[in-house]
XYZ file of C-alpha atoms in Angstrom:
609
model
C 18.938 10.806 26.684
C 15.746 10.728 28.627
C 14.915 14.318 27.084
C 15.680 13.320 23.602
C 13.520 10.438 24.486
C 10.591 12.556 25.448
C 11.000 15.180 22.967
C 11.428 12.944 20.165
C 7.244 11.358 20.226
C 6.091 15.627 20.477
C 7.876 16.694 17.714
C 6.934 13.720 15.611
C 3.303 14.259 15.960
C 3.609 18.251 15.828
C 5.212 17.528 12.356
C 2.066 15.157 11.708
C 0.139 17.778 12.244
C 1.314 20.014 9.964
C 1.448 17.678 7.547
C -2.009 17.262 7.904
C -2.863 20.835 7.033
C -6.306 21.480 7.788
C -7.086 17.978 9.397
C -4.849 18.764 11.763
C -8.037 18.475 14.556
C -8.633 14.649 13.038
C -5.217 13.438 12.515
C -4.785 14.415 16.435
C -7.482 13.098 17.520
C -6.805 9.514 15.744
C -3.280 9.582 17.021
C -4.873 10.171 20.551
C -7.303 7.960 20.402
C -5.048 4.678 19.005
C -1.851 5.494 20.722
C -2.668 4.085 24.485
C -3.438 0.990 22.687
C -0.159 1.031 20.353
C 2.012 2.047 23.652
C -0.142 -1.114 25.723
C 0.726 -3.680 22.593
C 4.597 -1.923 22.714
C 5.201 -2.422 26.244
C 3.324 -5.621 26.192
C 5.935 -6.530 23.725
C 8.915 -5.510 25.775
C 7.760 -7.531 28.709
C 7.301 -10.652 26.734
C 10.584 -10.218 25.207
C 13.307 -8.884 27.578
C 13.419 -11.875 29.506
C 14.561 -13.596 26.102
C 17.619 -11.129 26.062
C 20.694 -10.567 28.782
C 22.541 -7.793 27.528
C 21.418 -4.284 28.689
C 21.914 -1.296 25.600
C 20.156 -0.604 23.120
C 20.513 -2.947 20.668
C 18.807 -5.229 23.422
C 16.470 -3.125 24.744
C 14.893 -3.025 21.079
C 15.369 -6.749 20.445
C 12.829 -7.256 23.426
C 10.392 -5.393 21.759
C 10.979 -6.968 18.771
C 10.961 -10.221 19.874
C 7.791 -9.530 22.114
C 6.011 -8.300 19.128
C 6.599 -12.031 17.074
C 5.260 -13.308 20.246
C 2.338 -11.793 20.041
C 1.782 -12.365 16.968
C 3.067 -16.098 17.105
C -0.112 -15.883 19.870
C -2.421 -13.960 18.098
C -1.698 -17.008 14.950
C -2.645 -19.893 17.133
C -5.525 -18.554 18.909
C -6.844 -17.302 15.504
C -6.566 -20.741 14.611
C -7.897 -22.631 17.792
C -10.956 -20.026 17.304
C -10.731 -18.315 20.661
C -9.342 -14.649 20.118
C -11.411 -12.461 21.282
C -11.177 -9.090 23.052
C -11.138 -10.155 26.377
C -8.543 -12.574 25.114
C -6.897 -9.927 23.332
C -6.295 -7.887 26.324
C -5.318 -10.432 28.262
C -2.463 -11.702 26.124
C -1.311 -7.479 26.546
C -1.847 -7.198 30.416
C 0.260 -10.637 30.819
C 3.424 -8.450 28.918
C 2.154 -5.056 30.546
C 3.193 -6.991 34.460
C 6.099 -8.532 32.925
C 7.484 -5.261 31.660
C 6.486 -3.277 35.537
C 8.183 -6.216 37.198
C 11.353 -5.863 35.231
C 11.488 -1.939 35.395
C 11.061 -1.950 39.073
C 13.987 -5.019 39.660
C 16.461 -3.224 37.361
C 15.120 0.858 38.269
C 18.429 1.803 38.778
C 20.402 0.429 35.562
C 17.422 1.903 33.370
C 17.461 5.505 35.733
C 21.342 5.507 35.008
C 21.154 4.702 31.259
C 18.256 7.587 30.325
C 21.021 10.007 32.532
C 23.240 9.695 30.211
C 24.210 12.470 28.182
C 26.283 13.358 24.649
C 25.938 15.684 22.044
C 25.216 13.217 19.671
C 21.892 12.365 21.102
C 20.071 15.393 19.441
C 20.626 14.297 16.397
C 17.895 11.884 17.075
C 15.415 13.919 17.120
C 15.777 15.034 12.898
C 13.989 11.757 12.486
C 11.035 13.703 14.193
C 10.365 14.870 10.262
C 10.499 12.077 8.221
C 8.649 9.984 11.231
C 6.162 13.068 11.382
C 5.443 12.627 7.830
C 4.824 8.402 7.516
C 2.696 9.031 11.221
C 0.328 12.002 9.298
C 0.123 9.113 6.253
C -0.966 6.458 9.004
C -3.971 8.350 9.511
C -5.126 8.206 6.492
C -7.891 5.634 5.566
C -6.277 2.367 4.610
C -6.108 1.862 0.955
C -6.464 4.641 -0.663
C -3.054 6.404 -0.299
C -1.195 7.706 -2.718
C -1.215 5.938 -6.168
C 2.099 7.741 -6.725
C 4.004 5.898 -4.374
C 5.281 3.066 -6.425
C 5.374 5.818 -9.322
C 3.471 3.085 -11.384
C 5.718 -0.099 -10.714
C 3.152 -1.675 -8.732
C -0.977 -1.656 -8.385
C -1.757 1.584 -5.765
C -3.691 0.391 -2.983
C -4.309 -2.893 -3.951
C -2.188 -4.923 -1.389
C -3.985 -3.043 1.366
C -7.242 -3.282 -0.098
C -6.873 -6.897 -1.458
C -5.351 -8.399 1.660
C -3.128 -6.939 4.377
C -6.291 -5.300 6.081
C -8.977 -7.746 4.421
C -7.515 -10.589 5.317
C -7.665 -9.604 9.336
C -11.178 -8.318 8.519
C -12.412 -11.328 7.363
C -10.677 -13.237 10.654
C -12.065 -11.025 12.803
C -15.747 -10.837 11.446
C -16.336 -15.241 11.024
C -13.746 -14.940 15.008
C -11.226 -17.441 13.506
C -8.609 -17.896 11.203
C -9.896 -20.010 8.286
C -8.292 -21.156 4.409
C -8.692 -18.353 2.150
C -9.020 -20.539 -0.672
C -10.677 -17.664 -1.878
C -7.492 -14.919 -2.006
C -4.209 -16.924 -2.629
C -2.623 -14.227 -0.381
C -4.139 -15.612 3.061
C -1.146 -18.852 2.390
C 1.270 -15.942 3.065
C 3.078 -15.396 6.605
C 1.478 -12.635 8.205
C 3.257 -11.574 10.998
C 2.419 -8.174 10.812
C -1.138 -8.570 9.747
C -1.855 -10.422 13.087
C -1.435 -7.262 14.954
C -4.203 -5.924 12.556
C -6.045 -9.052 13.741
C -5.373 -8.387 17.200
C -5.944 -4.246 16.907
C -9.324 -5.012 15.309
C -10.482 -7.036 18.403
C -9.313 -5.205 21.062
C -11.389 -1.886 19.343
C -14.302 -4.316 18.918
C -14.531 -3.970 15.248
C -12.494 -4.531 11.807
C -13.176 -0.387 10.833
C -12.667 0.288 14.172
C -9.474 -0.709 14.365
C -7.901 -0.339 11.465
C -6.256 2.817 12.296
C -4.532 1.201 15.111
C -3.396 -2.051 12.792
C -1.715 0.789 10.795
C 0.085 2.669 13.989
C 1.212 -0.607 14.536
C 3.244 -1.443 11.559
C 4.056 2.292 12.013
C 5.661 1.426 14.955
C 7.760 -1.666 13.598
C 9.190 0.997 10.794
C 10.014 3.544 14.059
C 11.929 0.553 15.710
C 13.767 0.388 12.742
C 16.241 2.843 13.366
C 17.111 2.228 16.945
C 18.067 -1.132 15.609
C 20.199 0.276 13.513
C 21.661 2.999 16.019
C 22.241 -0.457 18.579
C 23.629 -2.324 15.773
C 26.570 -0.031 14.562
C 30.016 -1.064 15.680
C 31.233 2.422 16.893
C 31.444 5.744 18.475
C 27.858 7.256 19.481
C 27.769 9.839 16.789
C 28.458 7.200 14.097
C 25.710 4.937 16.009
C 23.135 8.045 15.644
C 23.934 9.299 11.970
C 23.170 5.792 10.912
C 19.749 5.439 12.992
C 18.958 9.185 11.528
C 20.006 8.195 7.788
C 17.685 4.745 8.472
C 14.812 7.195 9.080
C 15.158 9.671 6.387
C 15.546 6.922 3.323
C 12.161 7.791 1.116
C 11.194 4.319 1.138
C 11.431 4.189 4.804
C 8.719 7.129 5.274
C 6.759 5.743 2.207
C 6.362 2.394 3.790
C 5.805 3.824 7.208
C 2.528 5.411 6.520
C 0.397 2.372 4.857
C -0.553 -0.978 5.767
C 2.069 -3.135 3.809
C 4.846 -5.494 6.274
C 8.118 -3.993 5.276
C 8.399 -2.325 8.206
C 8.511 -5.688 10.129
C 11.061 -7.257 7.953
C 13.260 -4.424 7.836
C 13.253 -3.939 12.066
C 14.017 -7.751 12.121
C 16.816 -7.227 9.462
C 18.522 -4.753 11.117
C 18.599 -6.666 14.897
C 19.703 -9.823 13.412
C 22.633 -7.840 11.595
C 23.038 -6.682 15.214
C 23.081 -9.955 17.156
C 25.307 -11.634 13.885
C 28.207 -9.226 14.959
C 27.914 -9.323 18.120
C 27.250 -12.939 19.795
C 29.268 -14.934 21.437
C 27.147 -17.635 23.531
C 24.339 -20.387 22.449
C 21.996 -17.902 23.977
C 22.563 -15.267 21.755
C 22.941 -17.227 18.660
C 19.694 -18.189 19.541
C 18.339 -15.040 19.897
C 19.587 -14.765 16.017
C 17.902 -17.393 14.855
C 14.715 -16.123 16.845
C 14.829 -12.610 14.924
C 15.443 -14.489 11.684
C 12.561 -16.769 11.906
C 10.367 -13.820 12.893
C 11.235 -12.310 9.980
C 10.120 -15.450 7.473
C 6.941 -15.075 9.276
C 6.678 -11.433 7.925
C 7.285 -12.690 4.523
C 9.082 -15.486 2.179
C 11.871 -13.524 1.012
C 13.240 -13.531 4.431
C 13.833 -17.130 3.621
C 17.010 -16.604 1.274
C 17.787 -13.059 2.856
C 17.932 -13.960 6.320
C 18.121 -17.616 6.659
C 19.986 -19.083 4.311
C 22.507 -15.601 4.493
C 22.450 -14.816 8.317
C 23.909 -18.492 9.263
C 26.100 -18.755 6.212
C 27.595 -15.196 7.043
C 28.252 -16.606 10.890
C 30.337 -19.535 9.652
C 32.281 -17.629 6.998
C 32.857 -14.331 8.986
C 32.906 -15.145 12.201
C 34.002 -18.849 12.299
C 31.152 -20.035 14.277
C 29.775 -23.101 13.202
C 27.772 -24.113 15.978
C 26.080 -20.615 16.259
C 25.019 -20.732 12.385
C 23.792 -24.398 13.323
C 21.649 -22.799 16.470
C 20.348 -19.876 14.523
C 19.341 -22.135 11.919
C 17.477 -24.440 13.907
C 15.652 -21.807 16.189
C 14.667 -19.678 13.109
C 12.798 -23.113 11.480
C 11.259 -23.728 14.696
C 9.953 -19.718 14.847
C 8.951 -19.820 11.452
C 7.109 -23.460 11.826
C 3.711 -22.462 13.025
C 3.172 -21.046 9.515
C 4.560 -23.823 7.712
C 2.464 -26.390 9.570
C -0.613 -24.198 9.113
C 0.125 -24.105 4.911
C 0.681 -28.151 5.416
C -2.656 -29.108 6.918
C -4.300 -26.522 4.601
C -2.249 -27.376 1.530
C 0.494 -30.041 1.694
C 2.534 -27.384 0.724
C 4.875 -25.516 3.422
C 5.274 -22.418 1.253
C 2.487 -22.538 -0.307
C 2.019 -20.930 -3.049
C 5.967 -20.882 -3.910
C 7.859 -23.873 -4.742
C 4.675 -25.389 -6.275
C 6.771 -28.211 -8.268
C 8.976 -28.871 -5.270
C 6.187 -28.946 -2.485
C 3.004 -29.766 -4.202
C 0.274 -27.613 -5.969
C -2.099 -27.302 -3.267
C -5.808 -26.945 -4.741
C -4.235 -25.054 -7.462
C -5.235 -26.071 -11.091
C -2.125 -26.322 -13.557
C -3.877 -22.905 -15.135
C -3.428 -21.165 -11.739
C 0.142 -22.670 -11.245
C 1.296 -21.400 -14.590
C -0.443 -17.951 -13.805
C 1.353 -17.458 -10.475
C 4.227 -18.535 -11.568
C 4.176 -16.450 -14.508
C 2.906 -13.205 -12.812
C 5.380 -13.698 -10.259
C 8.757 -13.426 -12.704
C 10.074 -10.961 -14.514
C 8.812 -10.409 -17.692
C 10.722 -11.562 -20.847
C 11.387 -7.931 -22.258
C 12.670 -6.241 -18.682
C 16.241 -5.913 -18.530
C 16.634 -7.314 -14.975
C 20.128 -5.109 -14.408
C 18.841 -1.963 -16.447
C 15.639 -2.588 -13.817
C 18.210 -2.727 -10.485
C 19.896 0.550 -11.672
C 16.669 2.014 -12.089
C 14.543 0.856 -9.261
C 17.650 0.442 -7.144
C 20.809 2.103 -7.609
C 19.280 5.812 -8.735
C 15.766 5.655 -7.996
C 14.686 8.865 -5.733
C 12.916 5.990 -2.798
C 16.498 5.287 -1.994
C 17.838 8.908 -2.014
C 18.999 8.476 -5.498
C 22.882 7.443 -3.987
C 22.160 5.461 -0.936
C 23.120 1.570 -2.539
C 26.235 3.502 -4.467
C 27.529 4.850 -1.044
C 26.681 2.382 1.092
C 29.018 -0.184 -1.425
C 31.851 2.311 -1.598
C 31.968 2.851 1.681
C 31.719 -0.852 3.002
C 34.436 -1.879 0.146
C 36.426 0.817 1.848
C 36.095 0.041 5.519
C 36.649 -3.841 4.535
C 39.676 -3.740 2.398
C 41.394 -0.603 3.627
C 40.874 -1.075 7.374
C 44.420 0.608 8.089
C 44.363 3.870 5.643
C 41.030 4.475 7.077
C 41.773 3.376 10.361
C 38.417 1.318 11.197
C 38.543 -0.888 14.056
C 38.651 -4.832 13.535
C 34.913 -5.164 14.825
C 33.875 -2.366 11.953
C 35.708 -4.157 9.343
C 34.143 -7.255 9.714
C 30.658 -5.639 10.031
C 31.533 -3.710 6.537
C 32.437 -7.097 4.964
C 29.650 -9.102 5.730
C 27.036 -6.218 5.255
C 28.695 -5.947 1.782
C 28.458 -9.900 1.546
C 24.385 -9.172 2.376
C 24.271 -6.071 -0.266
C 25.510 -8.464 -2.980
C 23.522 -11.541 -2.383
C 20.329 -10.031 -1.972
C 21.486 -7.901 -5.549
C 21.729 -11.566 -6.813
C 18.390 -12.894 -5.474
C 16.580 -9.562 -6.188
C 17.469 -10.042 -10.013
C 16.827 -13.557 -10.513
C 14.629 -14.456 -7.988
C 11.856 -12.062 -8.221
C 9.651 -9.873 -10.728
C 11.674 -7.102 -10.073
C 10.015 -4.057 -7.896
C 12.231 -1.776 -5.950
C 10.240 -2.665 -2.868
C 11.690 -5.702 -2.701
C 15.026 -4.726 -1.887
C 13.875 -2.177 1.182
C 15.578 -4.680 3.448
C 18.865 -3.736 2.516
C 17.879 -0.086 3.698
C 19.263 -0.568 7.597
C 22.028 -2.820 6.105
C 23.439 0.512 3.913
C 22.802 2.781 6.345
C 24.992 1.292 8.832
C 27.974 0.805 6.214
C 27.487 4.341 5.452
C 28.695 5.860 8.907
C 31.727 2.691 9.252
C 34.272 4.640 7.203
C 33.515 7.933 8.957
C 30.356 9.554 10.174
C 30.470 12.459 7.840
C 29.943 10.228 4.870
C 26.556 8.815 6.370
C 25.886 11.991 7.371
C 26.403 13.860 3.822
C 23.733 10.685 2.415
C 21.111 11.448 5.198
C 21.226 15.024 4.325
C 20.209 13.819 0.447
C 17.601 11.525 1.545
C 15.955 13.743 3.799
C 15.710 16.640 0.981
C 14.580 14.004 -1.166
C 11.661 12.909 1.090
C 10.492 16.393 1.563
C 10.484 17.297 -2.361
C 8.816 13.849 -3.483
C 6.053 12.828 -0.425
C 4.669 15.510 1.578
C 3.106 17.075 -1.957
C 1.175 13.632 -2.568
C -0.190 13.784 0.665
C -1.691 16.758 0.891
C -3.911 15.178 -2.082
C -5.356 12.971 1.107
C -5.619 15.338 3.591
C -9.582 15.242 3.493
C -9.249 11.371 4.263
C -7.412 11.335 7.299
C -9.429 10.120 10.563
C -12.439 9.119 8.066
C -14.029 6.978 10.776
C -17.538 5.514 8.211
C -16.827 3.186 5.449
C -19.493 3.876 3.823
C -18.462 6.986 2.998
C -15.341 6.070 1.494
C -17.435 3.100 -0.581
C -19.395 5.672 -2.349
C -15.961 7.505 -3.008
C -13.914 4.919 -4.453
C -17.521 3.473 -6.032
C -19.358 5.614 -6.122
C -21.833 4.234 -9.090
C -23.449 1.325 -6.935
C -22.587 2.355 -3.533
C -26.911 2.767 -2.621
C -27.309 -0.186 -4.271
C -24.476 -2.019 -2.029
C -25.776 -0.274 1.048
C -29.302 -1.256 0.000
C -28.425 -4.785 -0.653
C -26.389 -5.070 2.991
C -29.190 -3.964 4.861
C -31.583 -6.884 3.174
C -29.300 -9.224 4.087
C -28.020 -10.287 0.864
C -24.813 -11.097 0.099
C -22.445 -8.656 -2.105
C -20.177 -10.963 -4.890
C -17.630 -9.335 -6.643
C -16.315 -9.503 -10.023
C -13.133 -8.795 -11.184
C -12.753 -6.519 -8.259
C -10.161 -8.045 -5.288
C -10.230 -4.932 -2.718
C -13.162 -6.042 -0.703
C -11.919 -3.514 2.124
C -13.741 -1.110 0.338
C -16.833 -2.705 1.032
C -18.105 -2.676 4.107
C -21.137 -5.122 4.169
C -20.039 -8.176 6.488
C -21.205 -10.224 3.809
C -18.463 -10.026 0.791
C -17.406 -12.196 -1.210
C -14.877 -12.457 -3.809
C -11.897 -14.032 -5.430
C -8.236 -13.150 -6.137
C -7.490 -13.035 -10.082
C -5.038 -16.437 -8.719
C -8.219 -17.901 -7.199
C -10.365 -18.257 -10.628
C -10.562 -20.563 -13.787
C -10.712 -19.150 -17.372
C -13.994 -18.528 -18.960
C -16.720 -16.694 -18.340
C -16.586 -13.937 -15.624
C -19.695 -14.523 -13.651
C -19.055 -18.070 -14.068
C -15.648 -17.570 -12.561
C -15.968 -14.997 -9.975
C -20.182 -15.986 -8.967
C -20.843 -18.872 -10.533
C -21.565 -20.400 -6.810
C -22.812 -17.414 -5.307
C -26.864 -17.750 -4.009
C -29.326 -17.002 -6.705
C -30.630 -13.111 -4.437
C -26.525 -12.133 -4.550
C -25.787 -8.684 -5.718
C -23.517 -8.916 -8.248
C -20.784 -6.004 -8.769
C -18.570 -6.263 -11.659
C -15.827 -3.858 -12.784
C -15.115 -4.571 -16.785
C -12.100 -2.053 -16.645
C -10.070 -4.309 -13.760
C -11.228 -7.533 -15.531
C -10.286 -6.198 -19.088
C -6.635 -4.985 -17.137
C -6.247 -9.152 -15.456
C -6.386 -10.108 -19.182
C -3.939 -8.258 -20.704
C -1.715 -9.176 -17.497
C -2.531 -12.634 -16.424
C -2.428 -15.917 -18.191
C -6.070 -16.407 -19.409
C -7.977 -14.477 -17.038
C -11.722 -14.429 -17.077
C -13.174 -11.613 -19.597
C -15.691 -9.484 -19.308
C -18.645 -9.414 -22.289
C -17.340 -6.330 -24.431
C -20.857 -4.526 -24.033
C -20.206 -3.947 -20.180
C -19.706 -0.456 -18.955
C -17.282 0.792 -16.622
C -18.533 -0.270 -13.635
C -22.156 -1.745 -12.588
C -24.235 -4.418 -10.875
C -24.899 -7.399 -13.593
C -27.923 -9.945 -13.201
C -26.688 -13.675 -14.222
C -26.727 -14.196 -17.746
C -26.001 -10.550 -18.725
C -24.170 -9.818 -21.937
């Protein structure tokens, strides 16, 4: 194991480097450069963590890490808060893991020596995940925001997430050095779990550009942890344990996801250990440890709410008759989650801010901005919410085109024919309630959200583990089509980015992406006058510390400048882009308009027409 172990990390990055093509020299010199830090945060992690956990495999071994990780970020939250992270406190927080981790390898040496000597044929299979790994680790090098527009294959905005908020948001944390209300971008209410290791990567580099590449290795590294959850998790025989961590890996959404600054990965690692810990726990302790993983993953996002704990303890008293573990894991997953409810209540009212607006309260929200959230965040009256789950879900190419259809056929198998396919009783009751997941999150994707195949990546651990249950073959035949379909749909995109990877100067990239009043942005910065922007919500791309904009959630109707600068200081630059404002209004419920006479993209003086 210990050679598979070893081997895996060098042929990752060797098939990074290909990847990379002729930035081969930068993409290994940002992978050198950020990975000591990754590895530090990562064992950090696992010293923070394993003290939480008693068992001693794999499944626990990863928990730690994963449970280390929410502490950190838990941390990383509160400090932010409290206005005291800094980079001294930032490495800190890491050394305090770092001797945790040393003092538990040297007390148990000898179990750990005599686990990594362990040997089985079914242990090189790990190391085909070096490709589709290699391939999401080449796209984490590239400069956050810009990559590839063809990922969603137009069902949702390219780059706009990153840009808008899941490296801004840090950014603007770490530049005012404390977590404040974004009442500014609507997206700051959010749980962000995994953004707080952006906020923690940017101070221990010293800088918000200077760390971004390590906030991206980082969710990197939650996707990686992904399938070794899954390979713990599987109720079986070693080669049925690998095929399914392998299968995990090579899923097109996996690799997609792997490579840019979204948060999937996080909820996704957190799905697959709590699947883990649901079949396997017996004690308070480890129904605790359930409801820990499950509250970490609400903190990564809302949807974990329904998917993981409303479904987790439901499928603990159904399927395994445990009562007072589904009471536990409930209880301990509130009290994870809490710290970002109580932050959205003294900011808002509102726990969930900005869902459940007429349950909770409305926050500062006008009824205008209720209706438009609520609005943009449903499906729209013409989709065909079942026409959209067979194609976003069922035969869309990011899910290997037959992953869900498999993964159903096979757990319906292994659940109702335990005896003609002679699964053990353990198997058949992890088929049946990873079925019971597949279903209800089917139910909640179509009627509880607007519908984007992202949305259901969660399930992607969940099917890959029914997949091997029946026999290993059949997970094995699936991996086989995912991994041909993640070498024929990504690695062509990328190459289209290859000149971006390792781009270390932001300016640079501003005049790329805007190219038409970059100087004058520059220009501005270095007078010391503040940049406002209109109609534009990926501030990333600007690297003056003085930026300011709002979401298209965060404005009134009316007049643009009125809406977007109508409070900004009289010497502001003003940059407006007519084409993105002109795109909110044929999207969003009476979105500020642009005057029809504005170009494409320009710097406007108050009281242009």
């Amino acid at each position: 194991m210990k050679y598979v172990l070893l081997a895996l990390p060098i042929l990752t990055v060797a098939v990074g480097g290909v990847v990379a093509g002729s930035s081969w020299a930068a993409f290994l010199v940002t992978v050198l450069a950020e990975s000591p830090y990754a590895a530090a945060v990562l064992v950090a992690a696992y010293g923070l963590g394993r003290w939480l956990v008693k068992r001693a495999d794999v499944l626990a071994e990863v928990t730690a890490i994963g449970l280390g990780l929410g502490v950190i970020s838990l941390a990383v939250l509160l400090l932010g808060l409290a206005g005291v992270l800094s980079q001294v406190v930032g490495f800190a927080l890491l050394a305090v893991g770092i001797v945790l981790a040393v003092g538990h390898g040297y007390v148990h040496r000898e179990r750990l020596q005599k686990r990594l000597d362990v040997r089985a044929k079914s242990h090189w299979v790990l190391l085909i995940p070096a490709v589709p790994l290699g391939i999401a680790l080449a796209a984490a090098t590239v400069y956050p925001g810009l990559l590839w527009p063809e990922m969603s294959w137009g069902i949702e905005p390219a780059g706009y997430d990153v840009a808008g908020y899941h490296m801004q948001l840090p950014r603007e944390w770490h530049d005012a050095g404390r977590i404040t209300e974004p009442t500014h971008n609507v997206y700051g209410y959010f749980p962000l779990a995994v953004e707080m290791h952006g906020l923690l990567a940017m101070h221990l580099r010293g800088g918000a550009y200077e760390g971004m590449y390590l906030a991206k290795l980082m969710h990197f590294a939650f996707m990686a942890l992904m399938p070794l959850a899954v390979y713990g998790a599987v109720p079986g025989s070693r080669l049925q344990k690998a095929v399914a961590g392998v299968l995990a890996a090579c899923v097109p959404w996996t690799v997609l996801l792997g490579g840019v600054a979204y948060n999937e990965g996080g909820l996704m690692l957190y799905t697959a250990l709590a699947l883990g810990w649901l079949l396997r726990s017996r004690t308070t302790r480890e129904w605790a440890v359930v409801g820990g993983l499950i509250g970490l993953a609400c903190g990564v996002k809302y949807t974990a709410v329904p998917m993981l704990l409303l479904a987790v303890p439901l499928a603990a008293v159904v399927f395994r008759r445990a009562k007072l573990g589904g009471v536990v894991a409930v209880l301990v997953g509130l009290a994870v989650f809490s710290p970002w409810l109580i932050r959205n209540v003294a900011w808002t009212g509102n726990p969930v801010f900005p869902q459940a607006l007429g349950l909770f309260g409305v926050g500062h929200f006008s009824d205008l901005q209720v209706d438009r959230w609520q609005m943009a965040h449903s499906a729209a009256a013409d989709m065909n919410a079942f026409g959209e789950l067979v194609r976003q879900v069922v035969v869309d190419v990011r899910y290997g085109f037959v992953l869900p259809i498999v993964a159903l056929v096979a757990g319906c198998t292994a659940a109702l024919f335990r005896k003609a396919v002679r699964v053990t009783e353990d198997q058949r009751r992890a088929a049946a309630i990873s079925v019971g997941f597949l279903l209800f999150w089917g139910v909640f994707w179509l009627f509880a959200t607007h519908l984007q195949s992202r949305f259901f990546t969660a399930a992607i651990p969940v099917a890959a583990i029914l997949c091997v249950l029946p026999r290993w073959w059949v997970g094995g035949a699936v991996t086989a089509v995912c991994l041909v379909a993640t070498l024929v749909s990504i690695p062509k995109h990328l190459t289209t980015y290859q000149p971006l990877i390792g781009v270390t100067n932001p300016e640079d990239v501003l005049q790329l992406v805007r190219g038409p009043v970059a100087e004058q942005v520059t220009a501005a910065d270095a007078l010391g006058r503040p940049v406002v922007l209109v109609g534009d919500g990926e501030a990333w791309f600007y690297p003056p510390r003085d930026v300011r904009y709002r979401t298209i959630f965060d404005v009134q109707s009316g007049d643009a400048l009125d809406a977007y600068a109508g409070d900004a200081p009289d010497d502001a630059l003003i940059v407006a882009i007519p084409g993105y404002l002109r795109t909110a209004g044929a999207n969003y419920l009476e979105a500020p308009q642009a005057p029809g006479a504005w170009p494409a993209l320009l710097v406007v003086e108050r009281g242009a027409e």
